[in-house]
Amino acid sequence: MDLSFTPEEQAFREEIRAWVHANLPADISHKVHNALRLSRDDLQRWARILGKKGWLGYAWPQQFGGPGWNAVQKHLFEEECAMAGAPRIIPFGPVMVAPVIMAFGNAEQQQRFLPGIASGDVWWSQGYSEPGSGSDLASVKTRAERKTLPGRGDVYIVNGQKTWTTLGQYGEWIFCLVRTNTEGKPQAGISFLLIDMKSPGVSVRPIVLLDGEAEVNEVFFDNVEVPAENLIGEENKGWTYAKHLLSHERTNIADVNRSKRELERLKRIAKAEGVYEDLRFRDEIARLEVDIVALEMLVLRVLSAEKSGKNSLDIAGLLKIRGSEIQQRYSELMMLAAGPYSLPFIEEAMEAGWQGDFPGGLAANAPLASTYFNLRKTTIYGGSNEVQRNIVAQTVLS
Ligand SMILES: Cc1cc2nc3c(=O)[nH]c(=O)nc-3n(C[C@H](O)[C@H](O)[C@H](O)COP(=O)(O)OP(=O)(O)OC[C@H]3O[C@@H](n4cnc5c(N)ncnc54)[C@H](O)[C@@H]3O)c2cc1C
């Protein structure tokens, strides 16, 4: 196993670095480096810049308009974007539903949906979870009944509710797991449906979280008419497609590159607060750094295996567990470094340029509490860490 980069790979890294440097808007990278609030416009502006270059679908094969990069090139691209302060690519379109459409959609669906995802023009949401169906996803109850309507052909009538829909307030399309059969094993009665969120009967209600942000939503479907041509693959085979997507989601969630960038920010905060020289605090930073390097090695091992043609996605759960714990830990250490100055929870401080009255401390520390609260989510979403441990026990350790 060779974990070092070849001269060609180093040159590729330089090329990406130069392009990102020249094209990433400074106001966006300022917000990312300081964990400030990113608007819809910020996220979509960057997505469209990448889309124009053909890199929003950076993991896509050339056949579908992607650059056709290998696993190492994809990793280098992700790392360079993260270190430069680019926002995370919102994964629901390019990382989640696109691979499903490529693998299981028909040619017409591929032509209809992939261009809007690749360009960053169409915002997708993920409609998997429901009240009572999170870890036990196969129990989804949102019902889709197939009917033939005069003049409108075959449609599904969808009724039910999704929840925890990330950034669903911006969603234009949503991919949903819906129940099309109630008999037999629950997994055998699920279908994968693409729903236009502008359809009559779809409504979105925000859920305000600990950090005061409405990052997630409830989405309700009340007799929503969905053309049958929006069904991916075969009816009642949706569980297979859903699992294909989840393996992509969990590898993506590990996000080691973001942790590397945030480690540097932690050091900056510790220096500004005068605790960097405190040996006990330095121990904590060192321990975190060792864990980040170890996670990076794990990611590189996966890449190395992929390069030599071995399938390693069965450790996606492991990457998710470690990656999410690390994300929580750096936010805890940032709070500790800033001490009492990080404690006031001032939501407005998430806005770039905020100059509010901050009692006694550095205003730069004001957004820390929001980030700390926000990152509690990481051990829950994308499949909770407890459930990931069960999967790792069954698939890796047994
Ligand atoms: C911020 C955020 C964003 C999200 N975004 C989306 C999204 O965009 N789209 C979407 O579809 N979903 C989304 N989710 C939902 C997410 O996938 C679920 O929250 C997650 O799968 C857990 O399901 P649950 O919330 O129903 O908890 P439950 O499944 O009810 O679990 C409750 C607790 O029980 C534990 N538990 C459950 N089963 C087991 C078991 N077998 N063994 C051991 N422990 C167990 C869990 O670990 C957890 O601690 C999001 C969630 C969050 C928090």
Tab-separated table of C-alpha atoms and ligand atoms in Angstrom:
chain	number	residue	atom	x	y	z
A	1	MET	CA	0.000	0.000	0.000
A	2	ASP	CA	1.512	3.301	-1.123
A	3	LEU	CA	0.044	6.353	0.613
A	4	SER	CA	2.272	8.997	-0.997
A	5	PHE	CA	1.175	11.092	-3.967
A	6	THR	CA	2.867	10.687	-7.353
A	7	PRO	CA	4.404	13.720	-9.189
A	8	GLU	CA	1.365	13.691	-11.527
A	9	GLU	CA	-0.955	13.805	-8.533
A	10	GLN	CA	1.027	16.682	-7.016
A	11	ALA	CA	0.752	18.566	-10.312
A	12	PHE	CA	-2.976	17.906	-10.359
A	13	ARG	CA	-3.213	19.342	-6.840
A	14	GLU	CA	-1.393	22.515	-7.953
A	15	GLU	CA	-3.750	22.922	-10.898
A	16	ILE	CA	-6.818	22.616	-8.641
A	17	ARG	CA	-5.317	24.954	-6.050
A	18	ALA	CA	-4.667	27.665	-8.643
A	19	TRP	CA	-8.152	27.371	-10.088
A	20	VAL	CA	-9.887	27.482	-6.694
A	21	HIS	CA	-7.731	30.439	-5.666
A	22	ALA	CA	-8.746	32.320	-8.813
A	23	ASN	CA	-12.454	31.456	-8.720
A	24	LEU	CA	-13.629	31.152	-5.101
A	25	PRO	CA	-15.275	34.487	-4.138
A	26	ALA	CA	-13.427	36.109	-1.214
A	27	ASP	CA	-16.613	36.973	0.687
A	28	ILE	CA	-17.648	33.314	0.683
A	29	SER	CA	-14.271	31.978	1.841
A	30	HIS	CA	-14.192	34.636	4.589
A	31	LYS	CA	-17.508	33.293	5.897
A	32	VAL	CA	-16.343	29.672	5.721
A	33	HIS	CA	-13.026	30.365	7.486
A	34	ASN	CA	-14.925	32.090	10.294
A	35	ALA	CA	-17.912	29.715	10.448
A	36	LEU	CA	-20.354	32.514	9.600
A	37	ARG	CA	-23.820	32.041	8.146
A	38	LEU	CA	-23.884	31.088	4.465
A	39	SER	CA	-26.956	32.232	2.577
A	40	ARG	CA	-28.696	30.282	-0.141
A	41	ASP	CA	-27.122	32.679	-2.619
A	42	ASP	CA	-23.602	31.946	-1.272
A	43	LEU	CA	-24.101	28.199	-1.570
A	44	GLN	CA	-25.634	28.353	-5.015
A	45	ARG	CA	-23.143	30.913	-6.320
A	46	TRP	CA	-20.267	28.540	-5.573
A	47	ALA	CA	-22.206	25.553	-6.908
A	48	ARG	CA	-22.777	27.378	-10.199
A	49	ILE	CA	-19.114	28.386	-10.477
A	50	LEU	CA	-18.161	24.738	-10.069
A	51	GLY	CA	-20.966	23.718	-12.419
A	52	LYS	CA	-19.716	26.004	-15.176
A	53	LYS	CA	-16.291	24.402	-14.934
A	54	GLY	CA	-17.874	20.928	-14.962
A	55	TRP	CA	-16.705	20.173	-11.415
A	56	LEU	CA	-19.909	20.252	-9.353
A	57	GLY	CA	-20.323	16.627	-10.350
A	58	TYR	CA	-16.625	16.114	-9.660
A	59	ALA	CA	-17.135	12.434	-8.850
A	60	TRP	CA	-19.208	11.743	-11.960
A	61	PRO	CA	-17.937	9.600	-14.811
A	62	GLN	CA	-17.245	11.306	-18.143
A	63	GLN	CA	-20.162	9.469	-19.704
A	64	PHE	CA	-22.465	11.727	-17.674
A	65	GLY	CA	-20.473	14.948	-18.117
A	66	GLY	CA	-18.135	14.563	-15.129
A	67	PRO	CA	-14.355	14.992	-15.297
A	68	GLY	CA	-13.813	11.226	-14.887
A	69	TRP	CA	-11.302	11.678	-12.046
A	70	ASN	CA	-9.989	8.711	-10.133
A	71	ALA	CA	-10.420	8.340	-6.361
A	72	VAL	CA	-7.166	10.156	-5.528
A	73	GLN	CA	-7.960	13.101	-7.796
A	74	LYS	CA	-11.388	13.427	-6.172
A	75	HIS	CA	-9.765	13.451	-2.748
A	76	LEU	CA	-7.252	16.123	-3.773
A	77	PHE	CA	-10.030	18.266	-5.207
A	78	GLU	CA	-12.037	17.983	-1.963
A	79	GLU	CA	-8.981	18.817	0.125
A	80	GLU	CA	-7.999	21.868	-1.908
A	81	CYS	CA	-11.572	23.216	-1.842
A	82	ALA	CA	-11.880	22.715	1.921
A	83	MET	CA	-8.512	24.261	2.774
A	84	ALA	CA	-9.245	27.293	0.563
A	85	GLY	CA	-12.492	27.924	2.468
A	86	ALA	CA	-14.995	26.735	-0.123
A	87	PRO	CA	-18.426	25.778	1.216
A	88	ARG	CA	-19.259	22.091	1.258
A	89	ILE	CA	-21.048	21.051	-1.882
A	90	ILE	CA	-24.686	20.544	-0.875
A	91	PRO	CA	-24.705	16.809	-1.492
A	92	PHE	CA	-28.364	15.993	-2.139
A	93	GLY	CA	-28.188	16.597	-5.902
A	94	PRO	CA	-24.665	15.880	-7.145
A	95	VAL	CA	-23.525	13.364	-4.501
A	96	MET	CA	-26.719	11.536	-3.568
A	97	VAL	CA	-29.501	11.434	-6.114
A	98	ALA	CA	-27.326	11.795	-9.243
A	99	PRO	CA	-25.497	8.458	-8.745
A	100	VAL	CA	-28.888	6.772	-8.239
A	101	ILE	CA	-30.262	8.314	-11.440
A	102	MET	CA	-27.090	7.243	-13.286
A	103	ALA	CA	-27.222	3.673	-11.955
A	104	PHE	CA	-30.960	2.973	-11.935
A	105	GLY	CA	-32.752	5.760	-13.859
A	106	ASN	CA	-33.697	5.391	-17.532
A	107	ALA	CA	-32.107	7.424	-20.347
A	108	GLU	CA	-34.970	9.908	-20.384
A	109	GLN	CA	-34.636	10.562	-16.635
A	110	GLN	CA	-30.870	10.961	-17.010
A	111	GLN	CA	-31.317	13.556	-19.760
A	112	ARG	CA	-34.031	15.357	-17.855
A	113	PHE	CA	-32.484	15.602	-14.385
A	114	LEU	CA	-28.695	15.360	-14.581
A	115	PRO	CA	-27.956	18.650	-16.431
A	116	GLY	CA	-29.780	20.751	-13.781
A	117	ILE	CA	-27.838	18.972	-11.031
A	118	ALA	CA	-24.479	19.327	-12.795
A	119	SER	CA	-24.940	23.067	-13.345
A	120	GLY	CA	-26.048	23.779	-9.758
A	121	ASP	CA	-29.286	25.338	-11.019
A	122	VAL	CA	-31.728	22.926	-9.367
A	123	TRP	CA	-31.763	22.491	-5.584
A	124	TRP	CA	-32.533	18.960	-4.381
A	125	SER	CA	-33.607	17.730	-0.947
A	126	GLN	CA	-33.535	14.293	0.641
A	127	GLY	CA	-36.869	12.850	1.775
A	128	TYR	CA	-35.946	9.663	3.617
A	129	SER	CA	-36.703	10.189	7.347
A	130	GLU	CA	-40.185	10.390	8.806
A	131	PRO	CA	-41.494	10.717	12.347
A	132	GLY	CA	-40.853	7.207	13.725
A	133	SER	CA	-38.751	6.166	10.714
A	134	GLY	CA	-35.152	7.272	11.108
A	135	SER	CA	-32.848	4.442	12.130
A	136	ASP	CA	-35.676	2.091	11.242
A	137	LEU	CA	-35.928	3.599	7.774
A	138	ALA	CA	-37.617	0.570	6.231
A	139	SER	CA	-40.756	1.440	8.215
A	140	VAL	CA	-41.505	4.572	6.100
A	141	LYS	CA	-45.238	5.201	5.828
A	142	THR	CA	-45.589	7.993	3.240
A	143	ARG	CA	-47.976	6.335	0.840
A	144	ALA	CA	-47.833	6.490	-2.968
A	145	GLU	CA	-50.811	4.978	-4.787
A	146	ARG	CA	-50.603	4.446	-8.528
A	147	LYS	CA	-53.660	5.547	-10.490
A	148	THR	CA	-54.598	6.258	-14.071
A	149	LEU	CA	-56.225	9.694	-14.350
A	150	PRO	CA	-58.175	10.694	-17.453
A	151	GLY	CA	-56.075	13.041	-19.588
A	152	ARG	CA	-53.060	12.849	-17.254
A	153	GLY	CA	-52.010	9.237	-17.622
A	154	ASP	CA	-50.409	7.226	-14.822
A	155	VAL	CA	-49.646	9.106	-11.627
A	156	TYR	CA	-48.790	8.392	-7.991
A	157	ILE	CA	-50.940	10.099	-5.355
A	158	VAL	CA	-48.619	10.797	-2.423
A	159	ASN	CA	-49.778	11.339	1.174
A	160	GLY	CA	-47.588	11.538	4.270
A	161	GLN	CA	-44.793	13.403	5.961
A	162	LYS	CA	-41.013	13.607	5.820
A	163	THR	CA	-38.935	15.214	8.547
A	164	TRP	CA	-35.430	16.599	9.270
A	165	THR	CA	-35.254	17.645	5.619
A	166	THR	CA	-32.006	19.617	5.450
A	167	LEU	CA	-32.400	22.999	3.720
A	168	GLY	CA	-35.780	21.827	2.424
A	169	GLN	CA	-36.893	25.465	2.516
A	170	TYR	CA	-34.785	25.950	-0.626
A	171	GLY	CA	-35.696	22.608	-2.207
A	172	GLU	CA	-37.094	22.601	-5.729
A	173	TRP	CA	-37.106	18.818	-6.089
A	174	ILE	CA	-37.052	16.110	-3.448
A	175	PHE	CA	-36.189	12.422	-3.789
A	176	CYS	CA	-38.391	10.343	-1.533
A	177	LEU	CA	-38.739	6.841	-0.236
A	178	VAL	CA	-42.449	6.077	-0.438
A	179	ARG	CA	-44.531	3.040	0.424
A	180	THR	CA	-46.120	1.380	-2.582
A	181	ASN	CA	-46.886	-1.961	-0.936
A	182	THR	CA	-47.862	-2.805	2.643
A	183	GLU	CA	-47.606	-6.582	2.345
A	184	GLY	CA	-44.584	-8.773	2.987
A	185	LYS	CA	-41.236	-7.503	4.283
A	186	PRO	CA	-41.282	-3.707	4.797
A	187	GLN	CA	-38.156	-3.308	2.602
A	188	ALA	CA	-39.982	-4.967	-0.305
A	189	GLY	CA	-42.737	-2.329	-0.477
A	190	ILE	CA	-40.658	0.841	-0.885
A	191	SER	CA	-40.212	2.867	-4.074
A	192	PHE	CA	-37.895	5.757	-5.005
A	193	LEU	CA	-39.818	8.743	-6.326
A	194	LEU	CA	-38.679	12.175	-7.582
A	195	ILE	CA	-41.145	14.886	-6.578
A	196	ASP	CA	-41.359	18.482	-7.798
A	197	MET	CA	-41.685	20.517	-4.588
A	198	LYS	CA	-43.755	23.144	-6.412
A	199	SER	CA	-46.542	20.573	-6.931
A	200	PRO	CA	-49.887	21.445	-5.304
A	201	GLY	CA	-50.181	19.721	-1.908
A	202	VAL	CA	-46.486	19.996	-0.885
A	203	SER	CA	-45.825	22.193	2.141
A	204	VAL	CA	-42.648	22.854	4.110
A	205	ARG	CA	-42.483	23.819	7.799
A	206	PRO	CA	-39.189	24.830	9.435
A	207	ILE	CA	-37.831	23.183	12.594
A	208	VAL	CA	-35.711	25.601	14.628
A	209	LEU	CA	-32.731	23.862	16.215
A	210	LEU	CA	-30.519	24.551	19.252
A	211	ASP	CA	-28.407	27.041	17.279
A	212	GLY	CA	-31.494	29.099	16.406
A	213	GLU	CA	-31.267	28.198	12.712
A	214	ALA	CA	-33.977	26.538	10.631
A	215	GLU	CA	-31.570	24.180	8.894
A	216	VAL	CA	-34.084	21.335	8.853
A	217	ASN	CA	-37.752	21.089	7.988
A	218	GLU	CA	-40.863	18.995	7.954
A	219	VAL	CA	-42.272	18.348	4.481
A	220	PHE	CA	-45.934	17.395	4.114
A	221	PHE	CA	-47.581	15.700	1.142
A	222	ASP	CA	-51.324	16.088	0.827
A	223	ASN	CA	-52.731	14.255	-2.204
A	224	VAL	CA	-49.716	15.266	-4.285
A	225	GLU	CA	-49.948	14.104	-7.883
A	226	VAL	CA	-46.613	12.786	-9.191
A	227	PRO	CA	-46.267	11.575	-12.809
A	228	ALA	CA	-45.423	7.856	-12.833
A	229	GLU	CA	-42.488	8.658	-15.128
A	230	ASN	CA	-40.756	10.122	-12.014
A	231	LEU	CA	-40.371	6.657	-10.501
A	232	ILE	CA	-36.748	5.527	-10.474
A	233	GLY	CA	-36.217	1.925	-11.555
A	234	GLU	CA	-38.876	-0.573	-10.603
A	235	GLU	CA	-41.749	-0.132	-8.187
A	236	ASN	CA	-41.025	-1.730	-4.769
A	237	LYS	CA	-37.264	-1.916	-5.455
A	238	GLY	CA	-36.522	1.464	-3.850
A	239	TRP	CA	-34.744	-0.034	-0.848
A	240	THR	CA	-31.905	-1.275	-3.059
A	241	TYR	CA	-31.504	2.210	-4.593
A	242	ALA	CA	-31.711	3.848	-1.147
A	243	LYS	CA	-28.829	1.728	0.169
A	244	HIS	CA	-26.703	2.583	-2.890
A	245	LEU	CA	-27.153	6.242	-1.964
A	246	LEU	CA	-26.442	5.836	1.759
A	247	SER	CA	-22.942	4.461	1.170
A	248	HIS	CA	-22.141	7.713	-0.714
A	249	GLU	CA	-23.687	9.809	2.069
A	250	ARG	CA	-21.638	8.268	4.875
A	251	THR	CA	-18.274	8.519	3.149
A	252	ASN	CA	-19.049	12.149	2.340
A	253	ILE	CA	-20.021	12.917	5.956
A	254	ALA	CA	-16.545	11.946	7.298
A	255	ASP	CA	-15.324	15.249	5.819
A	256	VAL	CA	-11.741	14.947	7.044
A	257	ASN	CA	-10.683	17.955	4.986
A	258	ARG	CA	-13.037	20.266	6.812
A	259	SER	CA	-11.614	18.990	10.115
A	260	LYS	CA	-8.089	19.775	8.893
A	261	ARG	CA	-9.145	23.346	8.124
A	262	GLU	CA	-10.943	23.725	11.456
A	263	LEU	CA	-7.883	22.399	13.318
A	264	GLU	CA	-5.963	25.380	11.958
A	265	ARG	CA	-8.762	27.674	13.111
A	266	LEU	CA	-8.665	26.094	16.574
A	267	LYS	CA	-4.945	26.862	16.752
A	268	ARG	CA	-5.596	30.472	15.723
A	269	ILE	CA	-8.244	30.874	18.419
A	270	ALA	CA	-6.017	29.220	21.056
A	271	LYS	CA	-3.151	31.575	20.164
A	272	ALA	CA	-5.392	34.657	20.244
A	273	GLU	CA	-6.753	33.595	23.638
A	274	GLY	CA	-3.313	32.863	25.086
A	275	VAL	CA	-3.962	29.179	25.826
A	276	TYR	CA	-1.795	27.755	23.027
A	277	GLU	CA	1.205	27.744	25.365
A	278	ASP	CA	-0.729	25.907	28.075
A	279	LEU	CA	0.669	22.369	27.952
A	280	ARG	CA	-2.585	20.751	29.005
A	281	PHE	CA	-4.454	22.550	26.252
A	282	ARG	CA	-1.704	21.740	23.742
A	283	ASP	CA	-2.132	18.060	24.682
A	284	GLU	CA	-5.795	18.283	23.719
A	285	ILE	CA	-4.954	19.907	20.384
A	286	ALA	CA	-2.251	17.293	19.746
A	287	ARG	CA	-4.671	14.454	20.530
A	288	LEU	CA	-7.193	15.919	18.086
A	289	GLU	CA	-4.502	16.352	15.429
A	290	VAL	CA	-3.394	12.740	15.826
A	291	ASP	CA	-6.993	11.578	15.395
A	292	ILE	CA	-7.424	13.735	12.284
A	293	VAL	CA	-4.207	12.367	10.774
A	294	ALA	CA	-5.335	8.820	11.609
A	295	LEU	CA	-8.692	9.459	9.921
A	296	GLU	CA	-6.901	10.884	6.908
A	297	MET	CA	-4.732	7.750	6.745
A	298	LEU	CA	-7.893	5.654	6.822
A	299	VAL	CA	-9.351	7.706	3.972
A	300	LEU	CA	-6.083	7.322	2.017
A	301	ARG	CA	-6.157	3.563	2.626
A	302	VAL	CA	-9.655	3.480	1.137
A	303	LEU	CA	-8.400	5.491	-1.864
A	304	SER	CA	-5.373	3.259	-2.262
A	305	ALA	CA	-7.616	0.174	-2.227
A	306	GLU	CA	-9.988	1.781	-4.734
A	307	LYS	CA	-7.044	2.620	-6.985
A	308	SER	CA	-6.103	-1.038	-7.042
A	309	GLY	CA	-9.684	-2.049	-7.775
A	310	LYS	CA	-10.813	-3.284	-4.354
A	311	ASN	CA	-14.204	-2.278	-3.006
A	312	SER	CA	-13.862	-0.606	0.380
A	313	LEU	CA	-17.171	1.090	0.885
A	314	ASP	CA	-18.019	-1.324	3.694
A	315	ILE	CA	-15.981	0.869	6.023
A	316	ALA	CA	-18.072	3.952	5.203
A	317	GLY	CA	-19.728	3.584	8.620
A	318	LEU	CA	-16.348	3.644	10.343
A	319	LEU	CA	-15.370	6.864	8.565
A	320	LYS	CA	-18.689	8.422	9.536
A	321	ILE	CA	-18.248	7.555	13.227
A	322	ARG	CA	-14.721	8.933	13.530
A	323	GLY	CA	-15.331	11.949	11.278
A	324	SER	CA	-18.412	13.069	13.203
A	325	GLU	CA	-16.773	12.647	16.615
A	326	ILE	CA	-13.817	14.737	15.473
A	327	GLN	CA	-16.112	17.499	14.207
A	328	GLN	CA	-17.775	17.674	17.609
A	329	ARG	CA	-14.447	17.671	19.408
A	330	TYR	CA	-12.901	20.617	17.573
A	331	SER	CA	-15.982	22.717	18.288
A	332	GLU	CA	-15.718	21.764	21.994
A	333	LEU	CA	-12.041	22.724	22.108
A	334	MET	CA	-12.770	26.074	20.420
A	335	MET	CA	-15.333	26.787	23.154
A	336	LEU	CA	-12.820	25.782	25.827
A	337	ALA	CA	-10.094	27.946	24.296
A	338	ALA	CA	-12.285	31.041	24.268
A	339	GLY	CA	-13.687	30.254	27.716
A	340	PRO	CA	-16.402	32.630	28.946
A	341	TYR	CA	-16.161	34.737	25.756
A	342	SER	CA	-17.563	31.861	23.745
A	343	LEU	CA	-20.508	31.325	26.040
A	344	PRO	CA	-23.016	34.026	25.055
A	345	PHE	CA	-25.172	32.585	22.320
A	346	ILE	CA	-25.622	35.520	19.946
A	347	GLU	CA	-27.366	34.389	16.821
A	348	GLU	CA	-26.746	37.662	14.949
A	349	ALA	CA	-23.001	37.080	15.335
A	350	MET	CA	-23.290	34.491	12.554
A	351	GLU	CA	-23.751	37.347	10.062
A	352	ALA	CA	-20.591	38.521	8.264
A	353	GLY	CA	-19.579	42.015	9.379
A	354	TRP	CA	-21.434	41.841	12.711
A	355	GLN	CA	-19.958	44.439	15.068
A	356	GLY	CA	-22.262	43.895	18.045
A	357	ASP	CA	-21.543	44.794	21.601
A	358	PHE	CA	-19.667	41.788	22.950
A	359	PRO	CA	-19.044	41.858	26.690
A	360	GLY	CA	-15.326	42.064	27.330
A	361	GLY	CA	-14.085	39.516	24.800
A	362	LEU	CA	-13.105	39.133	21.212
A	363	ALA	CA	-16.122	39.530	18.935
A	364	ALA	CA	-14.592	36.830	16.724
A	365	ASN	CA	-15.558	34.270	19.355
A	366	ALA	CA	-19.232	35.123	19.313
A	367	PRO	CA	-20.209	32.601	16.584
A	368	LEU	CA	-18.525	29.706	18.423
A	369	ALA	CA	-21.590	28.749	20.457
A	370	SER	CA	-23.727	28.439	17.323
A	371	THR	CA	-21.191	26.121	15.689
A	372	TYR	CA	-20.891	24.070	18.866
A	373	PHE	CA	-24.681	23.629	19.047
A	374	ASN	CA	-24.964	22.942	15.334
A	375	LEU	CA	-22.379	20.169	15.294
A	376	ARG	CA	-24.279	18.093	17.876
A	377	LYS	CA	-26.135	16.853	14.805
A	378	THR	CA	-23.187	15.024	13.307
A	379	THR	CA	-23.473	11.897	15.443
A	380	ILE	CA	-27.184	11.646	14.609
A	381	TYR	CA	-27.653	12.420	10.908
A	382	GLY	CA	-26.704	10.194	8.007
A	383	GLY	CA	-27.532	7.228	10.274
A	384	SER	CA	-26.779	7.630	13.999
A	385	ASN	CA	-23.376	6.561	15.287
A	386	GLU	CA	-24.916	3.843	17.464
A	387	VAL	CA	-26.504	2.318	14.384
A	388	GLN	CA	-23.236	2.710	12.425
A	389	ARG	CA	-21.472	0.741	15.182
A	390	ASN	CA	-23.983	-2.072	14.745
A	391	ILE	CA	-23.322	-2.066	10.982
A	392	VAL	CA	-19.531	-2.036	11.457
A	393	ALA	CA	-19.858	-4.939	13.925
A	394	GLN	CA	-21.889	-6.925	11.425
A	395	THR	CA	-20.017	-6.152	8.206
A	396	VAL	CA	-16.415	-5.434	9.208
A	397	LEU	CA	-15.747	-7.246	12.467
A	398	SER	CA	-17.787	-10.428	12.019
B	1	LIG	C1	-29.414	18.002	11.419
B	1	LIG	C2	-30.056	16.809	10.780
B	1	LIG	C3	-30.237	16.796	9.418
B	1	LIG	C4	-30.896	15.724	8.801
B	1	LIG	N1	-31.139	15.773	7.445
B	1	LIG	C5	-31.894	14.821	6.881
B	1	LIG	C6	-32.303	14.934	5.522
B	1	LIG	O1	-31.975	15.909	4.828
B	1	LIG	N2	-33.109	13.985	5.015
B	1	LIG	C7	-33.487	12.900	5.729
B	1	LIG	O2	-34.192	12.050	5.176
B	1	LIG	N3	-33.117	12.741	7.009
B	1	LIG	C8	-32.342	13.689	7.615
B	1	LIG	N4	-31.982	13.578	8.941
B	1	LIG	C9	-32.520	12.457	9.716
B	1	LIG	C10	-31.480	11.458	10.210
B	1	LIG	O3	-31.105	10.591	9.197
B	1	LIG	C11	-32.135	10.728	11.413
B	1	LIG	O4	-32.268	11.681	12.452
B	1	LIG	C12	-31.284	9.571	11.880
B	1	LIG	O5	-31.291	8.531	10.941
B	1	LIG	C13	-31.790	9.027	13.248
B	1	LIG	O6	-33.156	8.740	13.187
B	1	LIG	P1	-34.192	9.350	14.263
B	1	LIG	O7	-33.931	10.807	14.392
B	1	LIG	O8	-35.555	8.914	13.882
B	1	LIG	O9	-33.773	8.681	15.652
B	1	LIG	P2	-34.185	7.233	16.171
B	1	LIG	O10	-34.016	6.236	15.065
B	1	LIG	O11	-35.524	7.294	16.831
B	1	LIG	O12	-33.050	6.957	17.248
B	1	LIG	C14	-33.137	7.501	18.575
B	1	LIG	C15	-31.929	7.010	19.354
B	1	LIG	O13	-31.949	5.571	19.439
B	1	LIG	C16	-30.735	5.013	18.952
B	1	LIG	N5	-31.019	3.763	18.211
B	1	LIG	C17	-31.999	3.563	17.320
B	1	LIG	N6	-31.951	2.292	16.847
B	1	LIG	C18	-30.903	1.696	17.456
B	1	LIG	C19	-30.316	0.395	17.390
B	1	LIG	N7	-30.816	-0.552	16.579
B	1	LIG	N8	-29.224	0.132	18.171
B	1	LIG	C20	-28.700	1.086	18.986
B	1	LIG	N9	-29.217	2.336	19.100
B	1	LIG	C21	-30.296	2.641	18.345
B	1	LIG	C22	-30.168	6.063	17.998
B	1	LIG	O14	-28.770	5.960	17.890
B	1	LIG	C23	-30.581	7.367	18.691
B	1	LIG	O15	-29.651	7.686	19.682
B	1	LIG	C24	-31.312	14.617	9.588
B	1	LIG	C25	-31.097	14.619	10.957
B	1	LIG	C26	-30.479	15.701	11.571
B	1	LIG	C27	-30.301	15.677	13.059
